[in-house]
Amino acid sequence: MRAADASGRQKILIIGPCEAGKSTIANVLAEASESATEAYRPTVGVRILECETEIRSIGQRVTVELWDVSGNYQMFQKCWPAIKQDAAGVVLVYNPEKEKHEQEIEQWFQWFPRAMNMSTNQILVFQSLRRSDVPRRMPLPAKLANAGVGQPCAVPADDLVSARKHFGSFLEVVRQTVLDKQRQEEEDVMKGGNL
């Protein structure tokens, strides 16, 4: 599968620090669950979920591979080249209620979308909120904001399903970005330019 397989499949990576809520959000996006589990179970390496989503702008269904990547980078960093291959977009997930998550999500941004030369259109940020007594949206970490990454989408524990709407809109933008890149590559080849 290629990232440019915009017509039928999209590979989306879900990344971020440990205990950010990545697996819970992946389950909700894949419609495998609508609520969080009580017990924390860390992902080992990567977990791949597949779902079908409709791209409303073209009235077409696409298959989405959600690659739920372990937040334990010390143990699984050697797997990253295979995980990154052919990814069309990245969902950054962090919990701003946790002390070090803001700093860690900036590092994940550097390791994945920045290192993969993704445009900001290919990045979605979810703030996974556990407590109901905190603001519904906190500011984006400075390094992400300075890079032009869009505003984060707050996903409270009592409304996890709200993530689907944001994700659907994100997929439409990712699809168009992938098509535009593919078109540009084809034009460069036709002109005899470099890729």
PDB file of C-alpha atoms in Angstrom:
ATOM      1  CA  MET A   1       0.000   0.000   0.000  1.00  0.00           C
ATOM      2  CA  ARG A   2       1.262   3.483  -0.816  1.00  0.00           C
ATOM      3  CA  ALA A   3       0.382   6.702   1.001  1.00  0.00           C
ATOM      4  CA  ALA A   4      -0.821   7.913  -2.370  1.00  0.00           C
ATOM      5  CA  ASP A   5      -3.466   5.194  -2.511  1.00  0.00           C
ATOM      6  CA  ALA A   6      -6.008   7.935  -1.891  1.00  0.00           C
ATOM      7  CA  SER A   7      -8.782   6.210  -3.776  1.00  0.00           C
ATOM      8  CA  GLY A   8      -9.214   3.211  -1.513  1.00  0.00           C
ATOM      9  CA  ARG A   9      -6.924   3.014   1.543  1.00  0.00           C
ATOM     10  CA  GLN A  10      -5.380   5.422   3.998  1.00  0.00           C
ATOM     11  CA  LYS A  11      -2.757   4.493   6.595  1.00  0.00           C
ATOM     12  CA  ILE A  12      -3.005   6.789   9.610  1.00  0.00           C
ATOM     13  CA  LEU A  13      -0.586   6.613  12.537  1.00  0.00           C
ATOM     14  CA  ILE A  14      -1.828   7.311  16.059  1.00  0.00           C
ATOM     15  CA  ILE A  15       1.143   8.377  18.161  1.00  0.00           C
ATOM     16  CA  GLY A  16       2.002  10.049  21.442  1.00  0.00           C
ATOM     17  CA  PRO A  17       3.280   9.464  24.968  1.00  0.00           C
ATOM     18  CA  CYS A  18       2.455   6.483  27.166  1.00  0.00           C
ATOM     19  CA  GLU A  19      -0.964   6.612  28.841  1.00  0.00           C
ATOM     20  CA  ALA A  20      -2.218   9.372  26.550  1.00  0.00           C
ATOM     21  CA  GLY A  21      -5.354   7.499  25.455  1.00  0.00           C
ATOM     22  CA  LYS A  22      -4.201   6.491  21.953  1.00  0.00           C
ATOM     23  CA  SER A  23      -5.709   2.996  22.055  1.00  0.00           C
ATOM     24  CA  THR A  24      -9.003   4.300  23.424  1.00  0.00           C
ATOM     25  CA  ILE A  25      -9.235   6.884  20.642  1.00  0.00           C
ATOM     26  CA  ALA A  26      -8.209   4.284  18.027  1.00  0.00           C
ATOM     27  CA  ASN A  27     -10.976   1.976  19.268  1.00  0.00           C
ATOM     28  CA  VAL A  28     -13.532   4.783  19.070  1.00  0.00           C
ATOM     29  CA  LEU A  29     -12.425   5.846  15.566  1.00  0.00           C
ATOM     30  CA  ALA A  30     -12.614   2.226  14.376  1.00  0.00           C
ATOM     31  CA  GLU A  31     -16.038   1.940  16.029  1.00  0.00           C
ATOM     32  CA  ALA A  32     -14.770  -0.956  18.151  1.00  0.00           C
ATOM     33  CA  SER A  33     -15.767   0.878  21.341  1.00  0.00           C
ATOM     34  CA  GLU A  34     -17.474   4.037  22.524  1.00  0.00           C
ATOM     35  CA  SER A  35     -15.954   4.320  25.989  1.00  0.00           C
ATOM     36  CA  ALA A  36     -12.653   3.974  27.782  1.00  0.00           C
ATOM     37  CA  THR A  37     -11.715   0.901  29.760  1.00  0.00           C
ATOM     38  CA  GLU A  38     -10.829   1.213  33.424  1.00  0.00           C
ATOM     39  CA  ALA A  39      -7.586  -0.747  33.269  1.00  0.00           C
ATOM     40  CA  TYR A  40      -4.535   0.621  31.463  1.00  0.00           C
ATOM     41  CA  ARG A  41      -2.981  -1.901  29.077  1.00  0.00           C
ATOM     42  CA  PRO A  42       0.080  -0.586  27.237  1.00  0.00           C
ATOM     43  CA  THR A  43       0.300  -1.317  23.527  1.00  0.00           C
ATOM     44  CA  VAL A  44       3.129  -3.636  22.574  1.00  0.00           C
ATOM     45  CA  GLY A  45       4.828  -2.316  19.430  1.00  0.00           C
ATOM     46  CA  VAL A  46       1.874  -1.424  17.227  1.00  0.00           C
ATOM     47  CA  ARG A  47      -1.753  -2.453  16.961  1.00  0.00           C
ATOM     48  CA  ILE A  48      -3.520  -2.150  13.597  1.00  0.00           C
ATOM     49  CA  LEU A  49      -7.255  -1.550  13.357  1.00  0.00           C
ATOM     50  CA  GLU A  50      -9.132  -1.304  10.083  1.00  0.00           C
ATOM     51  CA  CYS A  51     -12.371   0.528   9.431  1.00  0.00           C
ATOM     52  CA  GLU A  52     -14.362   2.025   6.589  1.00  0.00           C
ATOM     53  CA  THR A  53     -15.151   5.716   6.543  1.00  0.00           C
ATOM     54  CA  GLU A  54     -17.094   7.804   4.080  1.00  0.00           C
ATOM     55  CA  ILE A  55     -15.366  10.786   2.526  1.00  0.00           C
ATOM     56  CA  ARG A  56     -18.368  13.105   2.312  1.00  0.00           C
ATOM     57  CA  SER A  57     -16.924  15.499  -0.268  1.00  0.00           C
ATOM     58  CA  ILE A  58     -16.808  12.719  -2.878  1.00  0.00           C
ATOM     59  CA  GLY A  59     -19.424  10.356  -1.447  1.00  0.00           C
ATOM     60  CA  GLN A  60     -16.934   7.496  -1.441  1.00  0.00           C
ATOM     61  CA  ARG A  61     -15.984   5.011   1.267  1.00  0.00           C
ATOM     62  CA  VAL A  62     -12.307   4.442   2.025  1.00  0.00           C
ATOM     63  CA  THR A  63     -10.610   1.815   4.120  1.00  0.00           C
ATOM     64  CA  VAL A  64      -8.573   3.322   6.925  1.00  0.00           C
ATOM     65  CA  GLU A  65      -5.763   1.496   8.654  1.00  0.00           C
ATOM     66  CA  LEU A  66      -5.270   2.949  12.122  1.00  0.00           C
ATOM     67  CA  TRP A  67      -1.778   2.142  13.368  1.00  0.00           C
ATOM     68  CA  ASP A  68      -1.931   2.548  17.149  1.00  0.00           C
ATOM     69  CA  VAL A  69       1.768   2.954  18.014  1.00  0.00           C
ATOM     70  CA  SER A  70       3.166   2.193  21.468  1.00  0.00           C
ATOM     71  CA  GLY A  71       4.224   5.221  23.468  1.00  0.00           C
ATOM     72  CA  ASN A  72       7.190   3.243  24.802  1.00  0.00           C
ATOM     73  CA  TYR A  73       9.712   4.674  22.349  1.00  0.00           C
ATOM     74  CA  GLN A  74      12.742   3.266  24.179  1.00  0.00           C
ATOM     75  CA  MET A  75      11.577  -0.278  23.528  1.00  0.00           C
ATOM     76  CA  PHE A  76      10.001   0.001  20.075  1.00  0.00           C
ATOM     77  CA  GLN A  77      11.915   2.738  18.234  1.00  0.00           C
ATOM     78  CA  LYS A  78      13.585   0.122  16.016  1.00  0.00           C
ATOM     79  CA  CYS A  79      10.154  -0.662  14.529  1.00  0.00           C
ATOM     80  CA  TRP A  80       9.512   2.916  13.427  1.00  0.00           C
ATOM     81  CA  PRO A  81      10.853   2.723   9.849  1.00  0.00           C
ATOM     82  CA  ALA A  82       8.316  -0.017   9.036  1.00  0.00           C
ATOM     83  CA  ILE A  83       5.558   1.815  10.903  1.00  0.00           C
ATOM     84  CA  LYS A  84       6.226   5.097   9.079  1.00  0.00           C
ATOM     85  CA  GLN A  85       6.285   3.527   5.619  1.00  0.00           C
ATOM     86  CA  ASP A  86       3.372   4.643   3.419  1.00  0.00           C
ATOM     87  CA  ALA A  87       1.617   6.630   6.159  1.00  0.00           C
ATOM     88  CA  ALA A  88      -0.734   9.290   4.782  1.00  0.00           C
ATOM     89  CA  GLY A  89      -1.332  11.117   8.062  1.00  0.00           C
ATOM     90  CA  VAL A  90      -0.593  11.275  11.767  1.00  0.00           C
ATOM     91  CA  VAL A  91      -2.864  11.733  14.771  1.00  0.00           C
ATOM     92  CA  LEU A  92      -0.937  13.092  17.760  1.00  0.00           C
ATOM     93  CA  VAL A  93      -2.607  12.196  21.073  1.00  0.00           C
ATOM     94  CA  TYR A  94      -1.623  13.549  24.458  1.00  0.00           C
ATOM     95  CA  ASN A  95      -3.202  14.333  27.803  1.00  0.00           C
ATOM     96  CA  PRO A  96      -2.464  17.960  28.785  1.00  0.00           C
ATOM     97  CA  GLU A  97      -3.483  17.044  32.341  1.00  0.00           C
ATOM     98  CA  LYS A  98      -0.279  14.985  32.635  1.00  0.00           C
ATOM     99  CA  GLU A  99       2.784  16.964  33.595  1.00  0.00           C
ATOM    100  CA  LYS A 100       5.263  15.882  30.885  1.00  0.00           C
ATOM    101  CA  HIS A 101       2.904  15.141  28.009  1.00  0.00           C
ATOM    102  CA  GLU A 102       3.204  18.589  26.421  1.00  0.00           C
ATOM    103  CA  GLN A 103       6.971  18.253  26.132  1.00  0.00           C
ATOM    104  CA  GLU A 104       6.700  14.629  25.013  1.00  0.00           C
ATOM    105  CA  ILE A 105       4.151  15.368  22.260  1.00  0.00           C
ATOM    106  CA  GLU A 106       6.537  17.963  20.846  1.00  0.00           C
ATOM    107  CA  GLN A 107       9.170  15.217  20.644  1.00  0.00           C
ATOM    108  CA  TRP A 108       6.726  12.817  18.950  1.00  0.00           C
ATOM    109  CA  PHE A 109       5.981  15.586  16.426  1.00  0.00           C
ATOM    110  CA  GLN A 110       9.717  15.764  15.619  1.00  0.00           C
ATOM    111  CA  TRP A 111      10.127  11.986  15.390  1.00  0.00           C
ATOM    112  CA  PHE A 112       7.168  11.365  13.089  1.00  0.00           C
ATOM    113  CA  PRO A 113       5.419  14.050  11.008  1.00  0.00           C
ATOM    114  CA  ARG A 114       8.425  16.407  10.926  1.00  0.00           C
ATOM    115  CA  ALA A 115      10.900  13.597  10.121  1.00  0.00           C
ATOM    116  CA  MET A 116       8.470  12.274   7.487  1.00  0.00           C
ATOM    117  CA  ASN A 117       8.185  15.712   5.801  1.00  0.00           C
ATOM    118  CA  MET A 118       4.414  15.763   6.281  1.00  0.00           C
ATOM    119  CA  SER A 119       2.505  18.961   5.751  1.00  0.00           C
ATOM    120  CA  THR A 120       0.487  20.366   8.631  1.00  0.00           C
ATOM    121  CA  ASN A 121      -2.630  19.235   6.704  1.00  0.00           C
ATOM    122  CA  GLN A 122      -1.573  15.658   7.443  1.00  0.00           C
ATOM    123  CA  ILE A 123      -1.520  16.165  11.224  1.00  0.00           C
ATOM    124  CA  LEU A 124      -4.431  16.052  13.657  1.00  0.00           C
ATOM    125  CA  VAL A 125      -3.967  16.709  17.370  1.00  0.00           C
ATOM    126  CA  PHE A 126      -6.273  15.207  19.982  1.00  0.00           C
ATOM    127  CA  GLN A 127      -6.139  16.293  23.606  1.00  0.00           C
ATOM    128  CA  SER A 128      -7.382  13.279  25.547  1.00  0.00           C
ATOM    129  CA  LEU A 129      -9.033  14.693  28.680  1.00  0.00           C
ATOM    130  CA  ARG A 130      -9.858  12.442  31.617  1.00  0.00           C
ATOM    131  CA  ARG A 131     -11.162  14.912  34.188  1.00  0.00           C
ATOM    132  CA  SER A 132     -14.317  16.952  33.753  1.00  0.00           C
ATOM    133  CA  ASP A 133     -13.105  19.824  35.956  1.00  0.00           C
ATOM    134  CA  VAL A 134     -10.456  21.076  33.495  1.00  0.00           C
ATOM    135  CA  PRO A 135     -10.950  23.385  30.508  1.00  0.00           C
ATOM    136  CA  ARG A 136     -12.301  21.592  27.439  1.00  0.00           C
ATOM    137  CA  ARG A 137      -9.381  22.762  25.313  1.00  0.00           C
ATOM    138  CA  MET A 138      -5.920  23.793  26.343  1.00  0.00           C
ATOM    139  CA  PRO A 139      -3.472  25.695  24.136  1.00  0.00           C
ATOM    140  CA  LEU A 140      -1.383  23.773  21.640  1.00  0.00           C
ATOM    141  CA  PRO A 141       2.239  23.227  22.779  1.00  0.00           C
ATOM    142  CA  ALA A 142       4.469  26.039  21.498  1.00  0.00           C
ATOM    143  CA  LYS A 143       6.611  23.994  19.083  1.00  0.00           C
ATOM    144  CA  LEU A 144       3.524  22.584  17.356  1.00  0.00           C
ATOM    145  CA  ALA A 145       1.852  25.999  17.176  1.00  0.00           C
ATOM    146  CA  ASN A 146       5.034  27.567  15.760  1.00  0.00           C
ATOM    147  CA  ALA A 147       5.183  24.837  13.095  1.00  0.00           C
ATOM    148  CA  GLY A 148       1.656  25.774  11.949  1.00  0.00           C
ATOM    149  CA  VAL A 149      -0.134  22.674  13.274  1.00  0.00           C
ATOM    150  CA  GLY A 150      -3.890  23.270  13.569  1.00  0.00           C
ATOM    151  CA  GLN A 151      -5.678  23.779  16.859  1.00  0.00           C
ATOM    152  CA  PRO A 152      -6.121  20.650  18.979  1.00  0.00           C
ATOM    153  CA  CYS A 153      -9.430  18.850  19.278  1.00  0.00           C
ATOM    154  CA  ALA A 154     -10.392  18.196  22.892  1.00  0.00           C
ATOM    155  CA  VAL A 155     -11.748  14.694  23.442  1.00  0.00           C
ATOM    156  CA  PRO A 156     -13.275  14.426  26.912  1.00  0.00           C
ATOM    157  CA  ALA A 157     -13.751  11.017  28.515  1.00  0.00           C
ATOM    158  CA  ASP A 158     -17.513  11.567  28.609  1.00  0.00           C
ATOM    159  CA  ASP A 159     -17.722  12.327  24.868  1.00  0.00           C
ATOM    160  CA  LEU A 160     -15.150  10.136  23.096  1.00  0.00           C
ATOM    161  CA  VAL A 161     -17.423   9.738  20.067  1.00  0.00           C
ATOM    162  CA  SER A 162     -16.852  13.439  19.236  1.00  0.00           C
ATOM    163  CA  ALA A 163     -13.428  12.371  17.935  1.00  0.00           C
ATOM    164  CA  ARG A 164     -15.091  10.718  14.914  1.00  0.00           C
ATOM    165  CA  LYS A 165     -16.390  14.002  13.494  1.00  0.00           C
ATOM    166  CA  HIS A 166     -12.969  15.636  13.705  1.00  0.00           C
ATOM    167  CA  PHE A 167     -11.324  12.546  12.252  1.00  0.00           C
ATOM    168  CA  GLY A 168     -13.748  12.444   9.295  1.00  0.00           C
ATOM    169  CA  SER A 169     -12.899  16.044   8.386  1.00  0.00           C
ATOM    170  CA  PHE A 170      -9.195  15.292   8.805  1.00  0.00           C
ATOM    171  CA  LEU A 171      -9.408  12.313   6.427  1.00  0.00           C
ATOM    172  CA  GLU A 172     -10.929  14.501   3.721  1.00  0.00           C
ATOM    173  CA  VAL A 173      -8.013  16.944   3.986  1.00  0.00           C
ATOM    174  CA  VAL A 174      -5.440  14.119   4.093  1.00  0.00           C
ATOM    175  CA  ARG A 175      -6.963  12.522   1.001  1.00  0.00           C
ATOM    176  CA  GLN A 176      -6.751  15.794  -0.925  1.00  0.00           C
ATOM    177  CA  THR A 177      -3.195  16.461   0.271  1.00  0.00           C
ATOM    178  CA  VAL A 178      -2.091  12.981  -0.831  1.00  0.00           C
ATOM    179  CA  LEU A 179      -3.760  13.447  -4.226  1.00  0.00           C
ATOM    180  CA  ASP A 180      -2.074  16.844  -4.666  1.00  0.00           C
ATOM    181  CA  LYS A 181       1.353  15.384  -3.812  1.00  0.00           C
ATOM    182  CA  GLN A 182       0.778  12.482  -6.187  1.00  0.00           C
ATOM    183  CA  ARG A 183      -0.275  14.854  -8.963  1.00  0.00           C
ATOM    184  CA  GLN A 184       2.833  16.994  -8.381  1.00  0.00           C
ATOM    185  CA  GLU A 185       5.099  13.918  -8.505  1.00  0.00           C
ATOM    186  CA  GLU A 186       3.510  12.861 -11.799  1.00  0.00           C
ATOM    187  CA  GLU A 187       3.970  16.353 -13.265  1.00  0.00           C
ATOM    188  CA  ASP A 188       7.615  16.357 -12.161  1.00  0.00           C
ATOM    189  CA  VAL A 189       8.169  13.004 -13.880  1.00  0.00           C
ATOM    190  CA  MET A 190       6.490  14.251 -17.067  1.00  0.00           C
ATOM    191  CA  LYS A 191       8.713  17.353 -17.048  1.00  0.00           C
ATOM    192  CA  GLY A 192      11.789  15.201 -16.445  1.00  0.00           C
ATOM    193  CA  GLY A 193      12.289  16.834 -13.038  1.00  0.00           C
ATOM    194  CA  ASN A 194      13.560  15.256  -9.872  1.00  0.00           C
ATOM    195  CA  LEU A 195      11.296  13.610  -7.328  1.00  0.00           C
TER     196      LEU A 195
END
